[in-house]
PDB file of C-alpha atoms in Angstrom:
ATOM      1  CA  THR A  33      93.321 119.462  73.931  1.00 68.00           C
ATOM      2  CA  GLU A  34      96.465 121.234  75.131  1.00 74.00           C
ATOM      3  CA  HIS A  35      94.480 124.094  76.684  1.00 80.00           C
ATOM      4  CA  ILE A  36      92.161 121.699  78.509  1.00 78.00           C
ATOM      5  CA  HIS A  37      95.149 119.711  79.754  1.00 74.00           C
ATOM      6  CA  GLU A  38      96.819 122.883  81.047  1.00 79.00           C
ATOM      7  CA  SER A  39      93.623 124.134  82.714  1.00 84.00           C
ATOM      8  CA  TYR A  40      92.968 120.810  84.444  1.00 79.00           C
ATOM      9  CA  SER A  41      96.532 119.596  84.985  1.00 78.00           C
ATOM     10  CA  ASN A  42      95.582 117.469  88.003  1.00 78.00           C
ATOM     11  CA  LYS A  43      93.112 115.413  85.900  1.00 76.00           C
ATOM     12  CA  ASN A  44      93.830 112.708  83.346  1.00 77.00           C
ATOM     13  CA  LEU A  45      92.840 113.597  79.799  1.00 81.00           C
ATOM     14  CA  CYS A  46      91.483 110.867  77.547  1.00 82.00           C
ATOM     15  CA  ASN A  47      90.697 111.459  73.876  1.00 85.00           C
ATOM     16  CA  VAL A  48      88.717 109.254  71.517  1.00 88.00           C
ATOM     17  CA  VAL A  49      90.002 108.967  67.960  1.00 87.00           C
ATOM     18  CA  VAL A  50      88.165 107.298  65.076  1.00 88.00           C
ATOM     19  CA  TRP A  51      90.486 105.950  62.404  1.00 84.00           C
ATOM     20  CA  PRO A  52      89.100 106.480  58.869  1.00 83.00           C
ATOM     21  CA  HIS A  53      88.281 103.748  56.371  1.00 82.00           C
ATOM     22  CA  MET A  54      91.297 102.203  54.644  1.00 80.00           C
ATOM     23  CA  SER A  55      90.000 103.443  51.299  1.00 78.00           C
ATOM     24  CA  GLY A  56      88.162 106.694  50.972  1.00 71.00           C
ATOM     25  CA  GLU A  57      87.178 109.710  48.980  1.00 67.00           C
ATOM     26  CA  VAL A  58      90.100 111.890  50.051  1.00 74.00           C
ATOM     27  CA  VAL A  59      93.572 110.827  48.921  1.00 74.00           C
ATOM     28  CA  VAL A  60      95.358 112.409  51.902  1.00 78.00           C
ATOM     29  CA  GLN A  61      93.008 111.161  54.644  1.00 78.00           C
ATOM     30  CA  SER A  62      95.585 108.654  55.956  1.00 77.00           C
ATOM     31  CA  TYR A  63      98.265 111.363  56.172  1.00 80.00           C
ATOM     32  CA  ASN A  64      95.861 113.744  57.930  1.00 81.00           C
ATOM     33  CA  SER A  65      94.986 110.991  60.390  1.00 80.00           C
ATOM     34  CA  VAL A  66      98.608 110.185  61.215  1.00 81.00           C
ATOM     35  CA  LEU A  67      99.511 113.841  61.767  1.00 83.00           C
ATOM     36  CA  THR A  68      96.431 114.466  63.892  1.00 84.00           C
ATOM     37  CA  LEU A  69      96.937 111.291  65.912  1.00 84.00           C
ATOM     38  CA  SER A  70     100.529 112.150  66.761  1.00 83.00           C
ATOM     39  CA  HIS A  71      99.395 115.547  68.099  1.00 83.00           C
ATOM     40  CA  VAL A  72      96.559 114.000  70.138  1.00 85.00           C
ATOM     41  CA  LEU A  73      98.857 111.312  71.576  1.00 83.00           C
ATOM     42  CA  ASN A  74     101.355 113.936  72.737  1.00 83.00           C
ATOM     43  CA  ALA A  75      98.660 116.016  74.433  1.00 81.00           C
ATOM     44  CA  SER A  76      96.738 113.158  76.102  1.00 83.00           C
ATOM     45  CA  ASP A  77      97.235 110.861  79.059  1.00 82.00           C
ATOM     46  CA  ALA A  78      95.199 108.156  77.322  1.00 81.00           C
ATOM     47  CA  THR A  79      93.760 107.720  73.857  1.00 85.00           C
ATOM     48  CA  VAL A  80      91.010 105.327  72.816  1.00 85.00           C
ATOM     49  CA  CYS A  81      91.344 104.441  69.129  1.00 87.00           C
ATOM     50  CA  LEU A  82      88.375 103.107  67.195  1.00 90.00           C
ATOM     51  CA  SER A  83      88.354 102.020  63.563  1.00 91.00           C
ATOM     52  CA  ASN A  84      85.626 102.618  61.002  1.00 91.00           C
ATOM     53  CA  ASP A  85      86.604  99.428  59.149  1.00 92.00           C
ATOM     54  CA  ASP A  86      86.487  97.327  62.321  1.00 93.00           C
ATOM     55  CA  HIS A  87      83.083  98.671  63.289  1.00 92.00           C
ATOM     56  CA  ARG A  88      81.731  98.150  59.782  1.00 94.00           C
ATOM     57  CA  SER A  89      82.817  94.521  60.111  1.00 95.00           C
ATOM     58  CA  ILE A  90      81.217  94.269  63.580  1.00 93.00           C
ATOM     59  CA  CYS A  91      77.945  95.595  62.182  1.00 94.00           C
ATOM     60  CA  GLU A  92      78.028  93.070  59.336  1.00 96.00           C
ATOM     61  CA  ARG A  93      79.077  90.023  61.351  1.00 94.00           C
ATOM     62  CA  MET A  94      77.610  90.534  64.827  1.00 92.00           C
ATOM     63  CA  TYR A  95      74.523  92.595  64.079  1.00 91.00           C
ATOM     64  CA  HIS A  96      73.839  91.033  60.646  1.00 94.00           C
ATOM     65  CA  ILE A  97      73.462  94.384  58.886  1.00 95.00           C
ATOM     66  CA  GLN A  98      74.237  93.798  55.211  1.00 95.00           C
ATOM     67  CA  LYS A  99      75.104  97.394  54.315  1.00 95.00           C
ATOM     68  CA  PRO A 100      75.936  99.311  57.490  1.00 95.00           C
ATOM     69  CA  ASP A 101      75.924 103.088  57.236  1.00 93.00           C
ATOM     70  CA  ILE A 102      77.527 105.695  59.462  1.00 92.00           C
ATOM     71  CA  SER A 103      74.658 105.622  61.981  1.00 94.00           C
ATOM     72  CA  HIS A 104      75.106 101.861  62.483  1.00 94.00           C
ATOM     73  CA  MET A 105      78.854 102.260  62.985  1.00 94.00           C
ATOM     74  CA  ASN A 106      78.322 105.195  65.386  1.00 93.00           C
ATOM     75  CA  GLU A 107      75.937 103.066  67.448  1.00 93.00           C
ATOM     76  CA  SER A 108      78.491 100.244  67.569  1.00 92.00           C
ATOM     77  CA  MET A 109      81.234 102.654  68.656  1.00 92.00           C
ATOM     78  CA  ALA A 110      78.951 104.194  71.277  1.00 91.00           C
ATOM     79  CA  ARG A 111      78.395 100.746  72.782  1.00 88.00           C
ATOM     80  CA  ASP A 112      82.146 100.169  73.007  1.00 85.00           C
ATOM     81  CA  LEU A 113      82.763 103.591  74.556  1.00 85.00           C
ATOM     82  CA  THR A 114      79.964 103.048  77.059  1.00 82.00           C
ATOM     83  CA  ASN A 115      81.692  99.890  78.243  1.00 76.00           C
ATOM     84  CA  VAL A 116      84.979 101.761  78.700  1.00 75.00           C
ATOM     85  CA  LEU A 117      83.844 105.121  80.072  1.00 75.00           C
ATOM     86  CA  LEU A 118      80.889 104.415  82.347  1.00 72.00           C
ATOM     87  CA  PRO A 119      81.327 103.240  85.919  1.00 63.00           C
ATOM     88  CA  ALA A 120      81.275  99.489  86.433  1.00 60.00           C
ATOM     89  CA  ARG A 121      80.265  97.485  89.461  1.00 59.00           C
ATOM     90  CA  ILE A 122      83.177  95.431  90.713  1.00 59.00           C
ATOM     91  CA  CYS A 123      83.560  93.255  93.759  1.00 58.00           C
ATOM     92  CA  GLY A 124      85.672  94.913  96.448  1.00 60.00           C
ATOM     93  CA  ASN A 125      86.989  93.773  99.812  1.00 61.00           C
ATOM     94  CA  ASN A 126      84.658  91.578 101.884  1.00 60.00           C
ATOM     95  CA  ASN A 127      82.559  90.868  98.768  1.00 56.00           C
ATOM     96  CA  SER A 128      81.096  94.383  98.832  1.00 55.00           C
ATOM     97  CA  TRP A 129      80.229  95.992  95.501  1.00 52.00           C
ATOM     98  CA  LEU A 130      82.035  99.156  94.416  1.00 52.00           C
ATOM     99  CA  GLN A 131      81.208 101.419  91.518  1.00 53.00           C
ATOM    100  CA  ARG A 132      84.334 102.562  89.722  1.00 56.00           C
ATOM    101  CA  ASN A 133      85.198 104.102  86.430  1.00 57.00           C
ATOM    102  CA  LEU A 134      87.624 101.537  85.048  1.00 57.00           C
ATOM    103  CA  LEU A 135      89.323 103.973  82.684  1.00 60.00           C
ATOM    104  CA  ASN A 136      90.096 106.331  85.597  1.00 61.00           C
ATOM    105  CA  SER A 137      91.639 103.436  87.498  1.00 63.00           C
ATOM    106  CA  VAL A 138      93.821 102.479  84.548  1.00 62.00           C
ATOM    107  CA  CYS A 139      94.908 106.087  83.973  1.00 60.00           C
ATOM    108  CA  ARG A 140      95.753 106.564  87.631  1.00 61.00           C
ATOM    109  CA  HIS A 141      98.095 103.572  87.579  1.00 57.00           C
ATOM    110  CA  MET A 142      99.620 104.112  84.158  1.00 57.00           C
ATOM    111  CA  CYS A 143      99.835 107.915  84.086  1.00 56.00           C
ATOM    112  CA  PRO A 144     101.130 109.038  87.477  1.00 53.00           C
ATOM    113  CA  LYS A 145     101.230 112.803  87.934  1.00 52.00           C
TER     114      LYS A 145
END
């Protein structure tokens, strides 16, 4: 992340982080996540955080999947990221339609160079 940020210093860098399940197989997974997240936050202009537990719940409640697996959660996360990262059509001046990447617009205003 740091090397990419240095190579493309005039661009905003956004990372996507997936927070692990609250309970898991590895005892230190929460500590690893916190240490990794602090490094990513320091090296990024923006960070999108997703949660495995939240997306498991979304799969169960919204998509009515009784036992969601990792592929179901990945699909749910991909839908969310698509909504954030892809260009959206918004109404501009004089009711004309503009295509803009909303995340770029937010980064430009919140992360001035």
